[in-house]
Coordinates of C-alpha atoms in Angstrom, one line a residue:
M1147 CA 115.6 69.6 98.4
G1148 CA 113.2 72.4 99.3
A1149 CA 112.0 73.3 95.8
V1150 CA 108.6 71.9 94.8
R1151 CA 109.0 71.8 91.0
M1152 CA 110.4 73.6 88.0
S1153 CA 108.9 76.7 86.4
P1154 CA 108.4 76.0 82.6
E1155 CA 110.5 78.9 81.4
V1156 CA 113.8 80.3 82.6
S1157 CA 115.1 83.8 81.6
T1158 CA 118.8 83.9 80.7
R1159 CA 119.0 87.5 79.4
P1160 CA 119.6 90.6 81.5
V1161 CA 116.5 92.7 82.1
T1162 CA 116.6 96.2 80.4
G1163 CA 114.5 99.3 80.7
P1164 CA 113.2 101.5 83.4
S1165 CA 112.4 98.7 85.8
V1166 CA 116.2 98.3 86.3
W1167 CA 117.5 100.9 88.8
T1168 CA 119.5 101.5 91.9
A1169 CA 119.7 104.2 94.6
A1170 CA 122.2 106.1 92.4
D1171 CA 119.5 106.7 89.8
F1172 CA 117.5 108.7 92.4
E1173 CA 120.4 110.8 93.8
S1174 CA 119.3 114.0 92.0
G1175 CA 115.9 114.0 93.6
E1176 CA 112.8 111.9 94.1
P1177 CA 111.6 111.0 90.6
Y1178 CA 109.2 108.5 92.1
V1179 CA 107.2 111.3 93.7
R1180 CA 104.1 112.6 91.8
H1181 CA 102.6 115.7 93.3
L1182 CA 98.8 116.2 93.3
T1183 CA 97.7 119.3 91.5
G1184 CA 95.1 121.8 92.8
A1185 CA 92.7 120.8 90.0
E1186 CA 93.0 117.1 91.0
L1187 CA 92.3 117.9 94.7
N1188 CA 89.3 120.1 93.7
A1189 CA 87.9 117.2 91.6
L1190 CA 88.2 114.9 94.6
D1191 CA 86.4 117.5 96.8
E1192 CA 83.6 118.3 94.4
D1193 CA 82.4 115.0 93.1
A1194 CA 84.9 112.3 94.4
T1195 CA 86.3 111.7 90.9
V1196 CA 89.9 111.2 90.0
H1197 CA 91.4 112.7 86.9
A1198 CA 92.0 110.0 84.3
D1199 CA 95.4 111.4 83.5
L1200 CA 96.5 110.8 87.1
I1201 CA 95.4 107.2 87.0
A1202 CA 97.0 106.6 83.6
E1203 CA 100.3 108.0 84.9
L1204 CA 100.3 105.9 88.0
V1205 CA 99.5 102.7 86.1
D1206 CA 102.2 103.5 83.6
R1207 CA 104.7 103.9 86.3
L1208 CA 103.7 100.7 87.9
E1209 CA 103.4 98.6 84.8
N1210 CA 106.0 100.1 82.4
G1211 CA 108.2 102.3 84.6
I1212 CA 110.2 101.8 87.8
G1213 CA 107.3 100.0 89.4
Y1214 CA 107.0 102.5 92.3
A1215 CA 105.3 105.8 92.9
V1216 CA 104.5 108.1 95.8
L1217 CA 101.5 110.4 95.4
R1218 CA 102.2 113.5 97.5
G1219 CA 100.3 116.7 98.3
L1220 CA 97.2 115.4 100.1
P1221 CA 96.7 117.9 102.9
L1222 CA 95.8 115.5 105.7
G1223 CA 95.1 117.3 109.0
T1224 CA 94.2 120.6 107.4
R1225 CA 91.9 120.1 104.4
Y1226 CA 91.1 116.5 105.1
T1227 CA 90.4 114.4 108.1
P1228 CA 91.9 110.9 108.3
E1229 CA 88.5 109.4 107.3
Q1230 CA 88.3 111.7 104.2
A1231 CA 91.9 111.0 103.3
S1232 CA 91.2 107.3 103.6
R1233 CA 88.2 107.5 101.2
I1234 CA 90.4 109.4 98.7
H1235 CA 93.1 106.7 99.0
R1236 CA 90.5 104.0 98.4
T1237 CA 88.9 105.9 95.4
I1238 CA 92.3 106.2 93.7
A1239 CA 93.1 102.5 94.4
E1240 CA 89.8 101.4 92.9
H1241 CA 90.6 103.2 89.7
I1242 CA 93.9 101.2 89.5
G1243 CA 92.2 97.8 90.1
E1244 CA 90.1 95.8 92.5
I1245 CA 90.8 96.1 96.2
V1246 CA 91.2 92.5 97.5
P1247 CA 91.3 90.8 100.9
Q1248 CA 94.5 90.8 102.9
S1249 CA 93.5 88.1 105.3
R1250 CA 91.5 84.9 105.5
K1251 CA 88.8 86.9 107.4
G1252 CA 88.4 89.1 104.3
D1253 CA 89.9 92.3 105.6
L1254 CA 90.1 94.8 102.8
V1255 CA 92.0 97.4 104.9
R1256 CA 94.8 97.0 107.4
V1257 CA 96.2 99.7 109.6
L1258 CA 99.9 99.1 110.3
E1259 CA 101.0 100.5 113.7
D1260 CA 102.7 99.5 116.9
A1261 CA 101.7 96.0 118.0
H1262 CA 100.7 97.4 121.5
H1263 CA 97.8 99.1 119.9
P1264 CA 94.6 97.2 121.1
A1265 CA 93.2 96.9 117.6
Q1266 CA 96.4 95.4 116.1
R1267 CA 97.0 91.7 115.4
G1268 CA 100.3 89.9 115.2
G1269 CA 102.7 89.8 112.3
T1270 CA 105.9 91.4 111.1
Y1271 CA 104.0 94.5 110.1
A1272 CA 102.9 95.0 113.7
S1273 CA 106.4 95.0 115.1
K1274 CA 108.7 98.0 115.7
A1275 CA 111.6 96.0 114.4
G1276 CA 112.7 96.3 110.8
A1277 CA 110.8 94.1 108.3
P1278 CA 112.6 91.6 106.0
F1279 CA 112.6 92.2 102.2
H1280 CA 109.6 90.7 100.6
T1281 CA 106.9 91.0 98.0
D1282 CA 103.2 90.6 98.7
P1283 CA 101.1 88.1 96.8
T1284 CA 98.9 90.6 94.9
D1285 CA 99.6 93.0 92.0
V1286 CA 100.0 96.3 93.9
V1287 CA 100.3 97.2 97.5
S1288 CA 99.4 100.7 98.5
Y1289 CA 99.9 102.7 101.7
L1290 CA 98.4 105.9 103.0
C1291 CA 100.6 107.6 105.7
L1292 CA 98.3 108.7 108.5
S1293 CA 101.2 109.6 110.7
P1294 CA 104.9 108.9 110.8
A1295 CA 107.0 107.5 113.6
L1296 CA 109.1 109.8 115.8
S1297 CA 112.1 108.2 114.1
G1298 CA 112.8 105.4 111.7
G1299 CA 110.1 103.5 109.8
A1300 CA 111.5 104.4 106.4
R1301 CA 110.1 102.4 103.5
V1302 CA 112.9 100.5 101.7
V1303 CA 112.4 99.6 98.0
A1304 CA 114.6 97.8 95.5
S1305 CA 114.4 96.8 91.9
A1306 CA 113.8 93.1 91.4
A1307 CA 115.3 93.4 87.9
T1308 CA 118.5 94.8 89.3
V1309 CA 118.8 91.8 91.7
Y1310 CA 118.1 89.4 88.9
N1311 CA 120.8 91.0 86.7
A1312 CA 123.3 90.7 89.5
L1313 CA 122.5 87.0 89.8
L1314 CA 123.0 86.5 86.1
R1315 CA 126.5 88.1 86.3
E1316 CA 127.7 86.6 89.5
H1317 CA 125.9 83.2 89.9
P1318 CA 124.3 82.1 86.7
E1319 CA 124.5 78.5 88.0
W1320 CA 121.7 79.4 90.3
L1321 CA 119.2 80.3 87.6
D1322 CA 117.6 76.9 87.9
L1323 CA 117.2 77.3 91.7
V1324 CA 115.5 80.7 91.6
H1325 CA 112.9 79.6 88.9
R1326 CA 111.8 76.6 91.0
E1327 CA 108.7 76.8 93.2
Y1328 CA 109.3 76.9 96.9
A1329 CA 106.9 76.3 99.7
T1330 CA 106.0 79.7 101.2
D1331 CA 104.5 80.0 104.7
W1332 CA 101.1 81.8 104.9
E1333 CA 101.8 82.5 108.6
G1334 CA 98.2 81.5 109.5
E1335 CA 96.6 83.6 106.7
Q1336 CA 96.0 80.7 104.3
P1337 CA 92.5 80.6 102.6
D1338 CA 90.1 78.1 104.0
G1339 CA 90.8 74.6 102.9
E1340 CA 94.4 75.4 101.8
P1341 CA 97.5 74.1 103.6
G1342 CA 99.6 76.5 105.6
W1343 CA 101.9 77.1 102.7
S1344 CA 101.7 77.7 99.0
P1345 CA 104.2 76.9 96.2
R1346 CA 105.7 80.0 94.6
P1347 CA 108.7 80.6 92.3
I1348 CA 111.1 83.4 93.3
F1349 CA 111.5 84.4 89.7
S1350 CA 109.3 83.4 86.8
V1351 CA 108.5 84.2 83.2
A1352 CA 105.1 84.5 81.6
G1353 CA 104.4 86.2 78.3
G1354 CA 108.1 87.0 78.0
V1355 CA 108.0 89.1 81.2
L1356 CA 110.1 88.4 84.3
T1357 CA 108.3 88.5 87.6
C1358 CA 109.6 88.3 91.2
S1359 CA 107.9 86.8 94.2
L1360 CA 110.4 86.8 97.1
A1361 CA 109.7 86.1 100.7
T1362 CA 112.9 84.5 102.2
K1363 CA 111.6 84.5 105.8
R1364 CA 108.4 82.7 104.8
I1365 CA 110.3 80.2 102.6
I1366 CA 112.5 79.2 105.5
S1367 CA 109.6 79.1 108.1
A1368 CA 107.5 76.9 105.8
M1369 CA 109.8 74.0 106.8
R1370 CA 107.9 73.9 110.1
F1371 CA 105.3 71.9 108.1
E1372 CA 106.0 68.1 107.9
D1373 CA 104.9 67.9 104.3
V1374 CA 107.3 70.6 103.1
P1375 CA 110.6 69.4 101.7
R1376 CA 113.8 70.5 103.5
L1377 CA 115.9 73.2 101.9
G1378 CA 119.3 72.0 100.9
A1379 CA 122.6 73.8 101.6
E1380 CA 122.8 75.3 98.0
E1381 CA 119.2 76.5 98.2
M1382 CA 119.9 78.2 101.6
T1383 CA 123.1 79.8 100.2
C1384 CA 121.2 81.1 97.2
L1385 CA 118.4 82.6 99.4
M1386 CA 121.0 84.3 101.6
Y1387 CA 122.8 85.6 98.5
L1388 CA 119.6 87.2 97.2
D1389 CA 119.0 88.8 100.6
S1390 CA 122.6 90.1 100.6
L1391 CA 122.1 91.7 97.2
L1392 CA 119.2 93.7 98.5
R1393 CA 121.3 94.9 101.4
R1394 CA 124.3 95.9 99.4
P1395 CA 125.0 99.7 99.7
G1396 CA 123.4 101.5 96.8
T1397 CA 120.9 98.8 95.8
A1398 CA 117.8 99.9 97.8
V1399 CA 116.2 103.3 98.2
H1400 CA 115.0 104.6 101.6
V1401 CA 111.8 106.6 101.4
N1402 CA 110.4 108.6 104.4
L1403 CA 106.7 109.0 103.9
R1404 CA 105.1 112.2 104.9
V1405 CA 101.6 112.7 106.4
G1406 CA 99.1 112.3 103.5
D1407 CA 101.6 110.5 101.2
M1408 CA 100.1 107.6 99.2
E1409 CA 102.6 104.9 98.2
F1410 CA 102.1 102.4 95.4
V1411 CA 104.4 99.4 95.0
G1412 CA 104.3 97.1 92.0
N1413 CA 104.8 93.7 93.8
H1414 CA 106.0 91.9 90.7
T1415 CA 108.9 94.2 90.0
V1416 CA 109.8 95.9 93.3
I1417 CA 110.9 94.2 96.5
H1418 CA 110.2 96.2 99.7
S1419 CA 110.8 96.3 103.5
R1420 CA 111.1 99.0 106.2
T1421 CA 113.4 100.0 108.9
G1422 CA 112.7 99.8 112.6
F1423 CA 111.0 102.7 114.2
V1424 CA 110.4 104.5 117.5
D1425 CA 107.0 106.2 118.4
D1426 CA 106.4 109.1 120.7
P1427 CA 103.9 107.7 123.2
S1428 CA 102.8 111.2 124.2
D1429 CA 102.2 112.5 120.6
P1430 CA 99.8 110.7 118.3
G1431 CA 101.3 112.8 115.4
H1432 CA 104.5 110.8 115.8
Q1433 CA 103.1 107.3 116.2
R1434 CA 103.5 105.4 113.0
R1435 CA 100.2 104.5 111.3
L1436 CA 99.9 103.4 107.7
R1437 CA 96.7 102.3 105.9
R1438 CA 97.4 99.4 103.6
L1439 CA 95.4 98.2 100.6
W1440 CA 96.0 95.3 98.2
I1441 CA 95.1 95.9 94.6
N1442 CA 94.4 93.3 91.9
R1443 CA 94.9 94.5 88.3
G1444 CA 93.4 91.3 86.9
A1445 CA 93.4 90.8 83.2
E1446 CA 94.9 94.3 82.8
G1447 CA 97.9 93.4 84.8
R1448 CA 101.0 91.6 83.7
P1449 CA 100.9 87.9 82.7
L1450 CA 101.7 85.6 85.6
V1451 CA 102.5 81.9 85.9
P1452 CA 99.6 79.8 87.5
A1453 CA 101.3 79.6 90.9
L1454 CA 101.2 83.4 91.2
R1455 CA 98.0 84.1 89.2
R1456 CA 95.8 82.4 91.7
W1457 CA 96.8 84.7 94.6
R1458 CA 96.6 88.1 92.9
A1459 CA 92.9 88.2 94.0
G1460 CA 94.0 88.2 97.6
L1461 CA 93.0 86.0 100.5
S1462 CA 89.7 84.9 101.9

């Protein structure tokens, strides 16, 4: 069997509260969007400070709300250059937590764009094809939209709690499977001295709080290592079922980021992906470029099981 070992606690109760949502909950608008005020922009201009109320609201949305927020209203291209907007993005992120490395080389920032760009390295994020649903191994991932694609490239987000509740209703016999730890491929980004995979549970409970860490593609690809147990038929069926839940009509929300938008995703409660995209080779304003940060909330973040806690500080 492909699981490494059991998590010490299994949740058998449906999740309730604002972290449980579907696309239907956002039909009347974009409640995840928080618009920057003129006073907040002036403060950033004058002394590079961020209003405490703004940070408190973002943190509350991430920790106690839907787990997702888009900060809109940064006038990139008129009031701010890409470099100035990037500094503002970093300043806001630093007030949420610690910016941590996204690679074994210690990269604190990654710019996501077409893989043909000479500065771009490999990986799903560097492909024009759609990305699989997944969570990143730190507390919060944040993106600044420097420019959108000509078409496509929508961010796709779904509630992990909604997926878990569906599992409880439809396949409670798989609760044991999703709480086990599975070898998860680092795809070459493992820290020095670590194997090419790490054991992580898909769902886990710490401090009475349910957390999700899902990366189906990486769980399957980890079997390329000889020391990783093979996935059994039931485990594969369960993984495909979870992926199908995310793709059911009405589960996930598609978000088209605008120039200057800053997106914040709570990795422990929101599963994300993106659609494929097409760039305009003759127009830099329609060539998809996102600036990505990983943020560690540390002791102020939610409690995590040891297998997840060790990675919230990023890679290096």
